[in-house]
Amino acid sequence: MADSSRRPVTSYDVAKLAGVSQSAVSRAFTEGAKIADSTREKVHQAAATLGYRPSFIARSLITRRSNLIGVVVPGLVNPFYAALLDALSHALNQMGYRVLLFSMLQDDDTDPILEEVLRHRVEAVVMVSSSLSSHFSYECQRSGLPVLLLNRTNDSATVSSITSDNVGGGAAIADFLLAGGHQQLAFIAGRDSSSTSRDRETGFVQRLAQRGAAPIMRETGDWSLMGAMAATRRLMASSSPPDAVFCANDMMAIGALNVIVGEMGCLAGRDISIVGFDDIAMGAWPLFNLTTWQQPLTEMVASAIAILRAQLAQQDCAPVQCQLPGKLILRGSARIPAILPDFSDDPLPPYRA
Amino acid sequence: MADSSRRPVTSYDVAKLAGVSQSAVSRAFTEGAKIADSTREKVHQAAATLGYRPSFIARSLITRRSNLIGVVVPGLVNPFYAALLDALSHALNQMGYRVLLFSMLQDDDTDPILEEVLRHRVEAVVMVSSSLSSHFSYECQRSGLPVLLLNRTNDSATVSSITSDNVGGGAAIADFLLAGGHQQLAFIAGRDSSSTSRDRETGFVQRLAQRGAAPIMRETGDWSLMGAMAATRRLMASSSPPDAVFCANDMMAIGALNVIVGEMGCLAGRDISIVGFDDIAMGAWPLFNLTTWQQPLTEMVASAIAILRAQLAQQDCAPVQCQLPGKLILRGSARIPAILPDFSDDPLPPYRA
DNA sequence: TTGAAAGCGCTAACAA
DNA sequence: TTGTTAGCGCTTTCAA
């Protein structure tokens, strides 16, 4: 009954015990194969006795399908990434794929990792908020491997991407803060090298300029809580500190809140307005009560899945740039204007394959 | 130069182009194989031209080593799990393994998932805070697959586990709150079915009883922020609300803080003491400033790696139960007694293989 | 140092 | 419905 011999049980062992051919064993474990119930039963019995389970490795070799999707995430301290990964991995598992995970440090070079991923013959690669070198973009393209950037765009339009409308979000926040009567605005950027941060800033600053607002103050928070805390302290130490701060993501907004409320004892929403970007769950907690721009996480993942399905089904599928609308979530960390600006642009619907 | 034919490039294609045998190609991509530099160079050249990379699938089939470790996590909303996964996946990547990730819903049955994992021929399984059915424990054992429970124990000693001293932590918190002169203590449990929660509660309650304290109030918070918020509201609605609440993890403690500070306007550490368990990064933020029991995350992951190394190197390695010491992190959410109790038990050192 | 040849455990024709 | 056979792309003897 037990084995103890370290040689793993193969379909031949099962075949011998069940008194059938090896291919019968294969069929017994294949969904919808033509096989008699009695045979399948015999095989399963024998398999259970021996502790046999089909090897996906051998199967992959012949079917040329690994059932693996490579997922690259930039560390999981940012709850938005953690939430994205969680939702994505569930959805992928649901459709029968397994996730080969790579957690990177934020400034790692992804190329060596991607090289590894490709050797595993993943059927697609999803990069969460990470950038793809043009070299690897080319490598993936020529091996016909679908690549999907989630929460990030790429200059070259050779890979698909899903983002929400960062520029529009930044602009809407400008309108919102102006409507609230704020005088001295500030922006805390993620990183200067990040296109995501730049888009949000561009939308914000351009709209402000259009409306004739004064120039803003600006700091960089390195996308992190700590970085944003330091940035906020610098901002507030100014001779004319801002009365409103827009942070390029929620983590940094919460960092700002921690300094302004926790360290300085100010009341956010009255003494100063803080606005974030992402709408992570934490922002809704009473102690933060963060006004923010919501990125439609569920729709982003749904679109990711739809795009992947399409690319997996049909190779040489054209890359898709999918941009989803977000929306302002009004909570208490920023003053609410008497008359709210109209945010109803014409939002793009989620991508459907 | 390019291919366009969807058939993936194999070592034969490279061999032909380079004018060598297929086995030469294999050697050119094998660390420390006996091959002339000139040959290796030719092969790499040809490989680059064709966009060839060795298939781990084919290699795995013959070497019987997948280089894959299955990692099961119970969802990533809890930052402690996210941090654990992050650290673990880095360490595993470092030692040349890839992570096959499964994110479960908290009350999912892990068995069907594990069945899948085994078919991928993972070389070990790490289960983060998830339980293993005795059936699967047996299955893994008989296929000689190392299993490691991280942040969880198992009744049967057939699999390895790494935990911190939950009972001791609970007891230390009892001492700490008693020393602070608190009268009416409360405990918010994770789940009644969770051994982790029970251990922390047992340590807490037994020490309280030893010291002749009054019986405590008790609620269940479902390990979640929302659950803990509801539990805290129930607790505080009592005719004699507690003056100190010990929560079975930090997420729940932060939930309690959100209700007590954010909703009720109390001052934690003065009006009421809140203590958590885990020491997630968030607890240190000024707005929470959470007093808590630290689980030694880094050491837990280091021990996990050490144990895995041992089990991967030598099959039929005996399972190890590793319990690491934690420590109290004094911050502002709980009153600090004039005289601090002595917490210096004799802590177990981290496991070394 | 190289090449020829034999599999790793399975799927997928094909024939019976 | 079943068994026979030929690989999937690689590593690894074994001879040369």
XYZ file of C-alpha atoms (C1' of nucleotides) in Angstrom:
738
model
C 0.000 0.000 0.000
C 2.604 2.543 0.991
C 5.684 2.972 -1.125
C 8.763 4.184 0.779
C 10.746 3.783 -2.422
C 11.472 7.383 -3.378
C 10.771 6.784 -7.041
C 7.568 8.649 -7.735
C 4.592 6.649 -8.888
C 4.006 6.836 -12.643
C 1.099 6.007 -14.848
C 2.802 2.725 -15.728
C 2.702 1.591 -12.127
C -0.971 2.389 -12.009
C -1.608 0.660 -15.330
C 0.041 -2.500 -14.146
C -1.926 -2.588 -10.905
C -5.209 -1.801 -12.626
C -4.526 -4.281 -15.416
C -4.949 -1.734 -18.200
C -2.677 0.071 -20.616
C -0.793 3.191 -19.681
C -2.907 5.288 -22.030
C -6.010 4.136 -20.209
C -4.542 5.699 -17.101
C -3.932 8.905 -18.983
C -7.527 8.914 -20.171
C -8.860 8.219 -16.716
C -7.326 11.491 -15.600
C -8.313 13.522 -18.623
C -11.479 15.576 -18.536
C -13.919 14.359 -21.187
C -11.800 11.536 -22.566
C -13.528 8.577 -24.100
C -13.250 5.892 -21.471
C -15.631 3.383 -19.908
C -16.817 4.235 -16.412
C -15.701 0.861 -15.172
C -12.182 1.377 -16.504
C -11.942 4.828 -15.029
C -13.089 3.430 -11.724
C -10.481 0.685 -11.746
C -7.766 3.169 -12.597
C -8.745 5.636 -9.920
C -8.819 2.838 -7.408
C -5.324 1.749 -8.300
C -4.120 5.357 -8.360
C -5.481 5.953 -4.869
C -3.797 2.823 -3.606
C -0.447 3.870 -4.978
C -0.800 7.572 -4.265
C -0.481 8.441 -7.935
C -1.165 11.841 -9.383
C -0.482 12.865 -12.979
C 2.596 15.004 -13.503
C 1.852 18.416 -14.952
C 5.475 18.594 -15.968
C 5.269 15.671 -18.345
C 1.908 16.854 -19.567
C 3.217 20.353 -20.175
C 6.070 19.031 -22.216
C 3.796 17.399 -24.718
C 0.857 19.772 -24.708
C 3.185 22.769 -24.722
C 0.975 24.423 -22.192
C 2.362 25.038 -18.734
C -0.801 26.433 -17.192
C 1.454 28.940 -15.526
C 1.194 32.710 -15.535
C 4.169 34.703 -14.343
C 3.211 37.524 -12.022
C 5.725 40.175 -11.035
C 4.906 42.441 -8.105
C 7.018 45.264 -6.690
C 6.914 44.132 -3.072
C 3.752 43.818 -1.070
C 4.046 46.509 1.583
C 1.782 48.699 -0.451
C -1.705 47.336 0.242
C -2.834 48.333 -3.218
C -0.385 45.887 -4.759
C -1.284 43.233 -2.234
C -4.960 43.671 -3.062
C -4.242 43.604 -6.781
C -2.218 40.406 -6.447
C -4.856 38.806 -4.286
C -7.662 39.516 -6.730
C -5.546 38.588 -9.721
C -4.343 35.314 -8.312
C -7.879 34.289 -7.391
C -9.147 35.049 -10.848
C -6.262 33.236 -12.485
C -6.709 30.183 -10.283
C -10.383 30.263 -11.166
C -9.629 29.974 -14.843
C -7.311 27.058 -14.214
C -3.977 28.835 -14.233
C -1.332 28.786 -11.554
C 0.636 31.825 -10.514
C 4.403 31.833 -10.606
C 5.182 34.719 -8.281
C 8.077 37.124 -8.294
C 8.259 39.745 -5.646
C 10.785 42.384 -6.602
C 12.427 45.164 -4.741
C 11.150 48.405 -6.182
C 14.252 49.322 -8.098
C 15.374 45.866 -9.114
C 16.085 45.203 -12.726
C 13.328 42.864 -13.839
C 15.242 41.405 -16.790
C 17.114 38.533 -15.081
C 13.918 37.528 -13.350
C 11.968 37.609 -16.574
C 14.589 35.444 -18.197
C 13.880 32.859 -15.507
C 10.158 33.231 -15.947
C 10.403 32.577 -19.659
C 12.382 29.420 -19.078
C 9.483 28.142 -17.066
C 7.429 28.515 -20.228
C 4.764 30.637 -18.607
C 1.883 31.315 -20.942
C 1.733 34.994 -20.087
C 3.356 37.541 -17.843
C 1.516 40.086 -15.747
C 3.583 42.907 -14.352
C 1.948 44.751 -11.509
C 3.141 48.352 -11.421
C 6.508 47.327 -12.770
C 8.150 48.516 -15.912
C 9.363 46.387 -18.758
C 12.652 47.130 -20.458
C 12.345 47.653 -24.172
C 14.768 44.788 -24.603
C 12.510 42.379 -22.833
C 9.452 43.791 -24.432
C 11.062 42.739 -27.699
C 12.069 39.329 -26.366
C 8.550 38.576 -25.223
C 7.071 39.779 -28.439
C 9.251 37.577 -30.560
C 8.567 34.488 -28.514
C 4.897 35.319 -28.843
C 4.444 35.679 -25.100
C 1.578 37.916 -24.018
C 2.653 40.573 -21.550
C 0.270 42.685 -19.569
C 1.198 45.705 -17.530
C -1.235 46.207 -14.696
C -1.387 49.684 -13.196
C 1.333 50.893 -15.510
C 1.799 51.896 -19.118
C 4.662 51.477 -21.467
C 5.937 53.966 -23.997
C 6.170 51.415 -26.734
C 2.720 50.156 -27.595
C 4.011 46.622 -28.083
C 2.591 45.283 -24.831
C -0.885 45.551 -23.369
C -1.545 47.697 -20.362
C -4.306 48.464 -17.949
C -4.384 51.689 -16.058
C -6.970 54.007 -14.729
C -7.165 57.564 -15.932
C -4.286 59.058 -13.984
C -4.273 62.355 -15.806
C -8.024 62.753 -15.439
C -7.841 61.872 -11.758
C -5.185 64.474 -11.135
C -7.251 67.090 -12.969
C -10.404 66.230 -11.050
C -8.557 66.614 -7.791
C -7.336 70.025 -8.911
C -10.932 71.053 -9.576
C -12.021 69.638 -6.268
C -9.373 71.430 -4.217
C -9.912 74.703 -6.058
C -13.646 74.441 -5.461
C -12.830 74.005 -1.786
C -11.216 77.419 -1.809
C -7.685 76.273 -1.096
C -4.924 78.785 -1.726
C -1.607 77.036 -1.443
C -1.559 73.592 -2.987
C 1.167 70.972 -2.774
C 1.888 67.723 -4.545
C 3.832 64.800 -3.177
C 5.172 62.778 -6.083
C 5.957 59.054 -6.018
C 9.182 59.092 -7.928
C 10.350 61.415 -10.601
C 11.100 58.425 -12.784
C 7.594 57.019 -12.506
C 5.256 57.680 -15.398
C 2.290 56.939 -13.167
C 3.301 59.672 -10.773
C 4.039 62.030 -13.628
C 0.624 61.472 -15.196
C -1.171 62.267 -11.975
C 0.964 65.348 -11.514
C 0.478 66.479 -15.082
C -3.297 66.285 -14.816
C -3.175 68.146 -11.539
C -0.770 70.886 -12.543
C -2.177 71.507 -15.998
C -5.703 71.882 -14.744
C -4.474 74.214 -12.053
C -2.662 76.286 -14.660
C -5.761 76.357 -16.900
C -7.722 77.753 -14.020
C -5.094 80.322 -13.203
C -4.106 78.947 -9.819
C -0.833 79.853 -8.130
C 2.156 77.542 -8.638
C 2.228 74.575 -6.315
C 4.774 73.303 -3.847
C 6.282 69.931 -4.626
C 8.077 67.143 -2.814
C 8.911 63.522 -3.588
C 7.804 60.761 -1.234
C 9.333 57.706 -2.883
C 5.883 56.054 -3.035
C 6.315 55.096 0.608
C 4.802 56.031 3.903
C 8.119 56.998 5.411
C 9.141 59.016 2.386
C 5.848 60.864 2.455
C 6.153 61.575 6.160
C 9.500 63.206 5.579
C 8.138 65.100 2.569
C 5.211 66.338 4.598
C 7.451 67.551 7.384
C 9.473 69.507 4.867
C 6.327 70.990 3.378
C 4.916 72.008 6.734
C 8.195 73.522 7.877
C 7.907 76.090 5.090
C 7.220 79.712 5.953
C 3.965 79.435 4.019
C 2.855 75.834 4.399
C 0.226 74.425 2.035
C -3.442 74.269 2.966
C -3.983 71.264 0.709
C -1.750 68.341 -0.243
C -2.412 65.915 -3.059
C -0.372 62.731 -2.707
C 0.320 60.498 -5.686
C -0.946 57.454 -3.799
C -2.849 56.530 -0.661
C 0.129 55.140 1.215
C 1.759 58.529 0.980
C -1.469 60.331 1.868
C -1.703 58.222 4.982
C 1.899 59.117 5.723
C 0.978 62.785 5.372
C -2.003 62.256 7.657
C 0.215 60.632 10.248
C 2.436 63.682 10.342
C -0.276 66.287 10.173
C -2.711 64.681 12.584
C -0.541 62.364 14.650
C 2.539 64.527 15.003
C 1.301 68.084 14.543
C -2.127 67.674 16.082
C -3.908 69.367 13.183
C -7.352 68.323 12.076
C -7.390 67.100 8.495
C -10.317 68.437 6.503
C -10.410 71.619 8.594
C -6.866 72.913 9.082
C -5.559 71.309 5.948
C -6.856 69.032 3.204
C -5.193 65.766 2.251
C -6.136 63.809 -0.843
C -4.775 60.448 -1.939
C -4.968 58.220 -4.986
C -5.895 54.488 -5.227
C -8.632 54.057 -2.632
C -7.083 51.295 -0.595
C -9.345 49.780 2.046
C -7.435 51.439 4.837
C -8.429 54.881 3.660
C -11.996 54.214 4.782
C -11.011 53.509 8.369
C -12.384 56.102 10.760
C -8.933 57.189 11.910
C -7.912 58.094 8.361
C -11.177 58.857 6.659
C -9.205 59.675 3.568
C -10.591 61.566 0.621
C -9.119 59.944 -2.429
C -9.399 59.052 -6.062
C -10.590 55.520 -6.568
C -8.856 53.266 -9.019
C -11.411 50.625 -10.014
C -9.468 47.613 -8.748
C -12.151 45.059 -9.483
C -12.657 46.307 -13.021
C -8.928 46.510 -13.575
C -8.509 42.884 -12.638
C -11.569 41.899 -14.643
C -10.158 43.651 -17.676
C -6.800 42.022 -17.080
C -8.449 38.640 -17.115
C -10.441 39.470 -20.225
C -7.341 40.611 -22.072
C -5.373 37.579 -20.953
C -8.135 35.263 -22.078
C -8.109 36.874 -25.476
C -4.343 36.734 -25.845
C -4.114 33.182 -24.581
C -6.812 32.034 -26.956
C -5.450 33.757 -30.005
C -1.756 34.281 -30.405
C -0.519 37.365 -32.191
C -3.417 39.236 -30.701
C -2.784 42.968 -30.972
C -1.742 44.665 -27.737
C -4.470 46.600 -25.994
C -4.136 49.801 -24.031
C -7.012 49.847 -21.591
C -7.715 52.880 -19.491
C -10.492 52.747 -16.934
C -12.254 55.648 -15.299
C -11.835 56.327 -11.609
C -13.888 58.423 -9.270
C -13.507 60.775 -6.367
C -14.297 59.291 -2.987
C -15.387 62.040 -0.663
C -14.463 61.476 2.919
C -13.308 63.710 5.731
C -9.626 64.391 5.126
C -10.293 67.233 2.694
C -12.670 70.128 2.905
C -15.823 69.513 0.903
C -16.806 72.475 -1.254
C -20.361 73.789 -1.129
C -20.687 73.229 -4.852
C -18.990 70.118 -6.131
C -17.368 70.290 -9.568
C -18.835 68.060 -12.245
C -16.599 65.040 -12.727
C -18.675 63.347 -15.383
C -16.264 63.005 -18.251
C -17.134 60.269 -20.646
C -15.437 57.331 -19.027
C -14.181 54.427 -21.081
C -15.918 51.132 -20.408
C -13.832 48.165 -19.237
C -12.220 46.150 -21.976
C -14.212 43.158 -23.144
C -12.610 40.498 -25.287
C 16.739 36.202 -37.397
C 13.193 36.449 -36.143
C 11.011 33.394 -36.164
C 7.281 34.088 -36.548
C 6.700 30.359 -36.733
C 4.936 29.644 -33.454
C 6.957 26.516 -32.808
C 9.248 27.382 -29.932
C 12.967 27.231 -30.526
C 14.596 24.049 -29.242
C 18.131 23.024 -28.542
C 18.185 21.184 -31.878
C 17.564 24.397 -33.771
C 20.434 26.004 -31.925
C 22.657 22.978 -32.478
C 22.055 23.084 -36.192
C 22.791 26.779 -36.468
C 25.884 26.527 -34.294
C 27.089 23.437 -36.100
C 27.364 21.339 -32.959
C 25.448 18.484 -31.419
C 22.344 18.980 -29.351
C 24.136 17.838 -26.233
C 26.700 20.571 -26.737
C 23.863 23.061 -26.518
C 22.711 21.491 -23.311
C 26.216 21.743 -21.895
C 26.540 25.343 -22.955
C 23.617 26.174 -20.708
C 24.649 24.000 -17.797
C 26.579 25.527 -14.935
C 29.998 23.879 -14.647
C 29.656 21.480 -17.564
C 32.774 20.366 -19.377
C 32.732 22.343 -22.566
C 35.269 24.387 -24.516
C 34.890 28.136 -24.207
C 34.824 28.475 -27.948
C 31.967 25.989 -28.248
C 29.992 27.666 -25.507
C 30.481 30.961 -27.246
C 29.257 29.643 -30.589
C 26.222 28.123 -28.944
C 25.293 31.245 -27.021
C 25.624 33.245 -30.183
C 23.278 30.981 -32.061
C 20.879 30.905 -29.112
C 20.739 34.680 -28.989
C 20.068 34.829 -32.707
C 17.194 32.408 -32.472
C 15.854 33.635 -29.134
C 16.395 30.262 -27.538
C 16.150 29.626 -23.836
C 16.284 26.176 -22.220
C 12.964 24.782 -21.097
C 12.737 24.153 -17.377
C 9.855 21.845 -18.095
C 11.918 19.405 -20.109
C 14.744 19.725 -17.659
C 12.454 19.075 -14.720
C 11.136 15.957 -16.334
C 14.541 14.373 -16.479
C 16.151 15.785 -13.359
C 12.972 15.260 -11.355
C 13.453 18.612 -9.778
C 10.917 21.312 -10.513
C 12.602 24.109 -8.603
C 9.140 25.057 -7.466
C 7.901 25.612 -3.933
C 4.166 25.767 -3.369
C 3.133 28.609 -1.088
C -0.389 28.843 0.273
C -1.514 32.107 1.839
C -4.894 32.916 3.360
C -5.518 36.102 1.425
C -3.329 39.156 1.632
C -5.509 41.780 3.273
C -3.752 41.097 6.528
C -0.448 42.940 6.209
C 1.253 40.356 8.382
C 0.602 37.687 5.783
C 1.624 40.001 2.985
C 4.888 40.751 4.779
C 5.469 37.074 5.459
C 4.887 36.188 1.814
C 7.103 38.996 0.645
C 10.032 37.950 2.824
C 9.522 34.288 2.070
C 9.334 34.698 -1.662
C 12.488 36.793 -1.699
C 14.392 34.233 0.294
C 13.141 31.390 -1.865
C 14.028 33.198 -5.072
C 17.445 33.842 -3.601
C 18.068 30.154 -3.167
C 17.017 29.475 -6.709
C 13.458 28.352 -6.168
C 10.342 29.734 -7.734
C 7.107 30.296 -5.860
C 3.890 28.729 -7.025
C 1.343 30.893 -5.239
C -2.097 30.047 -3.976
C -4.126 32.707 -2.315
C -7.033 31.146 -0.473
C -10.150 32.529 1.044
C -9.875 32.104 4.763
C -12.335 29.264 5.103
C -11.563 27.473 1.873
C -10.749 23.823 1.981
C -7.104 23.625 1.021
C -7.241 20.016 -0.167
C -8.271 20.495 -3.805
C -5.669 23.225 -4.154
C -2.989 21.054 -2.624
C -3.882 18.283 -5.039
C -3.122 20.706 -7.859
C 0.094 21.800 -6.219
C 1.328 18.251 -5.942
C 0.654 17.617 -9.596
C 3.022 20.432 -10.368
C 5.659 18.393 -8.548
C 6.606 21.173 -6.187
C 9.564 20.242 -4.040
C 8.000 21.531 -0.850
C 4.874 23.246 0.380
C 4.782 26.188 2.751
C 1.452 27.003 4.287
C 1.209 30.448 5.767
C -1.270 30.512 8.635
C -3.323 27.809 6.982
C -4.197 24.447 8.347
C -3.481 21.126 6.762
C -6.055 18.363 6.830
C -4.817 15.154 8.362
C -5.634 13.475 5.069
C -3.304 15.705 3.158
C -0.712 15.590 5.833
C -0.659 11.859 5.200
C -0.602 12.273 1.429
C 2.362 14.606 1.566
C 4.187 12.394 3.955
C 3.844 9.354 1.787
C 4.991 11.112 -1.328
C 7.947 12.354 0.681
C 6.993 15.982 0.202
C 8.239 18.382 2.878
C 5.482 20.525 4.321
C 6.056 23.523 6.502
C 3.406 25.380 8.437
C 4.388 28.986 8.942
C 2.666 30.834 11.770
C 0.573 27.824 12.585
C 0.928 24.478 14.298
C -0.604 21.139 13.599
C -1.892 18.639 16.122
C -0.191 15.755 14.412
C 3.549 16.146 14.599
C 3.989 14.768 11.085
C 4.712 18.136 9.498
C 7.122 20.871 10.483
C 5.880 24.127 11.867
C 7.173 27.522 12.826
C 5.351 29.657 15.310
C 6.213 32.192 17.887
C 5.340 31.621 21.506
C 1.656 32.481 21.428
C 0.901 31.231 24.920
C 3.860 33.104 26.377
C 2.887 36.264 24.547
C -0.642 36.107 25.900
C 0.679 35.594 29.412
C 3.126 38.489 29.138
C 0.336 40.771 28.021
C -1.713 39.682 31.030
C 1.184 40.642 33.302
C 1.643 43.920 31.491
C -2.015 44.953 31.726
C -2.259 43.896 35.351
C 0.861 45.899 36.169
C -0.835 48.851 34.528
C -3.579 48.636 37.131
C -6.387 47.741 34.749
C -9.556 46.396 36.313
C -11.799 45.119 33.589
C -9.981 43.250 30.849
C -11.374 42.045 27.553
C -10.121 39.730 24.824
C -11.070 39.845 21.176
C -10.483 36.412 19.693
C -9.696 35.694 16.037
C -11.874 32.682 15.531
C -12.967 30.091 18.008
C -11.730 27.428 15.632
C -8.237 28.884 15.396
C -5.575 27.256 17.514
C -3.429 30.357 17.194
C -6.136 32.499 18.718
C -6.815 29.899 21.376
C -3.152 29.747 22.379
C -2.946 33.493 22.817
C -6.153 33.458 24.808
C -5.075 30.542 26.952
C -1.833 32.246 27.933
C -3.694 35.428 28.699
C -6.549 33.912 30.674
C -4.488 31.393 32.604
C -1.992 33.987 33.750
C -4.853 36.249 34.772
C -6.401 33.423 36.756
C -3.066 32.595 38.412
C -2.830 36.154 39.548
C -6.382 36.217 40.842
C -7.762 38.705 38.330
C -11.472 39.084 37.656
C -12.960 37.142 34.740
C -12.573 38.857 31.412
C -15.051 39.929 28.791
C -14.754 38.204 25.439
C -15.778 38.783 21.849
C -14.796 37.305 18.501
C -13.507 39.538 15.716
C -13.073 37.031 12.900
C -9.397 38.058 12.532
C -10.565 41.075 10.559
C -10.697 44.790 11.023
C -14.430 44.960 10.440
C -15.120 42.057 12.746
C -13.034 43.665 15.453
C -14.771 47.010 15.014
C -18.115 45.341 15.591
C -16.728 43.398 18.547
C -15.346 46.561 20.065
C -18.660 48.360 19.705
C -20.373 45.508 21.513
C -17.769 45.582 24.249
C -18.039 49.322 24.729
C -21.816 49.259 24.754
C -21.726 47.176 27.934
C -22.832 48.700 31.212
C -19.303 48.200 32.509
C -17.026 48.501 29.491
C -13.465 47.225 29.688
C -10.542 49.491 30.480
C -8.152 47.292 28.515
C -8.606 45.163 25.406
C -6.164 42.547 24.156
C -6.770 41.665 20.523
C -5.519 38.398 19.062
C -3.826 40.236 16.201
C -2.831 43.726 15.135
C -5.442 44.088 12.418
C -8.113 43.639 15.051
C -6.333 45.953 17.482
C -6.295 48.624 14.823
C -9.993 47.979 14.286
C -10.540 48.487 18.008
C -8.495 51.681 17.874
C -10.578 52.965 15.004
C -13.742 52.533 17.021
C -12.389 53.792 20.302
C -10.425 56.746 18.997
C -12.034 57.459 15.639
C -15.663 56.844 16.518
C -15.858 57.358 20.280
C -13.261 60.072 20.616
C -11.451 58.358 23.472
C -7.716 58.582 23.942
C -6.043 55.192 23.779
C -3.434 54.723 26.463
C -5.280 57.058 28.829
C -8.999 56.255 28.746
C -8.479 52.671 27.682
C -5.586 50.403 26.750
C -5.417 48.473 23.506
C -2.840 45.767 22.849
C -2.338 43.812 19.633
C -0.292 40.834 18.485
C 2.064 40.499 15.460
C 3.756 43.904 15.267
C 2.863 44.815 11.726
C 4.586 47.932 10.386
C 1.384 49.915 10.530
C 1.240 49.661 14.294
C 4.214 52.010 14.536
C 2.497 54.806 12.634
C 1.871 57.855 14.803
C -1.892 57.656 14.377
C -1.986 54.131 15.797
C 1.069 53.968 17.984
C 0.037 50.479 18.915
C 1.435 48.581 21.855
C 1.772 45.016 20.728
C 3.522 41.696 20.951
C 6.115 41.265 18.270
C 6.315 38.076 16.309
C 9.879 37.821 14.995
C 9.006 37.834 11.300
C 12.559 37.888 10.033
C 13.638 35.037 12.254
C 10.503 33.085 11.387
C 11.288 33.316 7.708
C 14.969 32.569 8.316
C 14.009 29.463 10.249
C 11.583 28.489 7.523
C 14.360 28.697 4.987
C 16.740 26.747 7.187
C 14.211 23.984 7.704
C 13.350 23.856 4.023
C 17.010 23.641 3.098
C 17.432 20.713 5.424
C 14.358 18.899 4.184
C 15.162 19.524 0.544
C 18.695 18.265 0.971
C 17.818 15.182 2.888
C 14.541 13.435 2.279
C 12.813 11.695 5.159
C 14.120 14.406 7.412
C 12.202 14.353 10.692
C 9.605 17.112 11.075
C 10.631 20.018 13.280
C 8.454 22.064 15.578
C 10.112 25.427 15.914
C 8.843 28.000 18.372
C 10.458 31.413 18.452
C 10.283 33.981 21.229
C 8.480 37.264 20.739
C 8.659 40.467 22.690
C 6.476 43.257 23.926
C 6.666 46.471 21.937
C 5.780 49.360 24.165
C 4.057 52.199 22.409
C 1.284 54.577 23.318
C -1.972 52.671 22.921
C -1.751 51.075 26.349
C -0.927 52.591 29.702
C 2.687 51.919 30.681
C 3.037 50.727 34.254
C 5.520 52.398 36.564
C 7.212 49.080 37.152
C 7.410 46.841 34.126
C 7.029 43.106 34.698
C 10.017 40.949 33.857
C 9.459 39.233 30.513
C 12.768 37.433 30.342
C 11.733 33.836 30.019
C 14.334 31.646 28.465
C 13.550 32.060 24.806
C 14.270 29.331 22.306
C 16.851 30.221 19.693
C 15.904 30.097 16.006
C 16.168 26.723 14.360
C 19.433 26.071 12.589
C 19.769 23.129 10.210
C 35.982 17.748 -25.008
C 32.497 15.972 -28.070
C 28.445 13.249 -30.196
C 25.135 9.326 -30.282
C 21.608 7.280 -27.961
C 18.487 6.303 -24.248
C 15.102 7.811 -21.646
C 12.196 11.311 -18.001
C 6.259 10.656 -17.668
C 3.072 11.869 -20.216
C -0.470 12.903 -24.578
C -2.184 11.998 -29.022
C -2.457 9.987 -33.236
C -3.568 5.580 -35.140
C -5.172 0.907 -35.460
C -7.595 -2.706 -33.584
C -13.613 1.911 -26.130
C -8.965 0.190 -25.946
C -3.822 -0.629 -26.708
C 0.326 0.445 -29.505
C 3.447 3.716 -30.851
C 5.851 7.912 -31.458
C 7.421 11.745 -29.676
C 7.443 16.595 -26.337
C 12.786 19.068 -25.168
C 15.878 18.135 -22.409
C 19.970 15.600 -19.322
C 23.023 12.035 -18.952
C 25.466 7.965 -19.582
C 28.737 5.971 -22.768
C 32.193 5.823 -26.519
C 34.901 8.071 -29.429
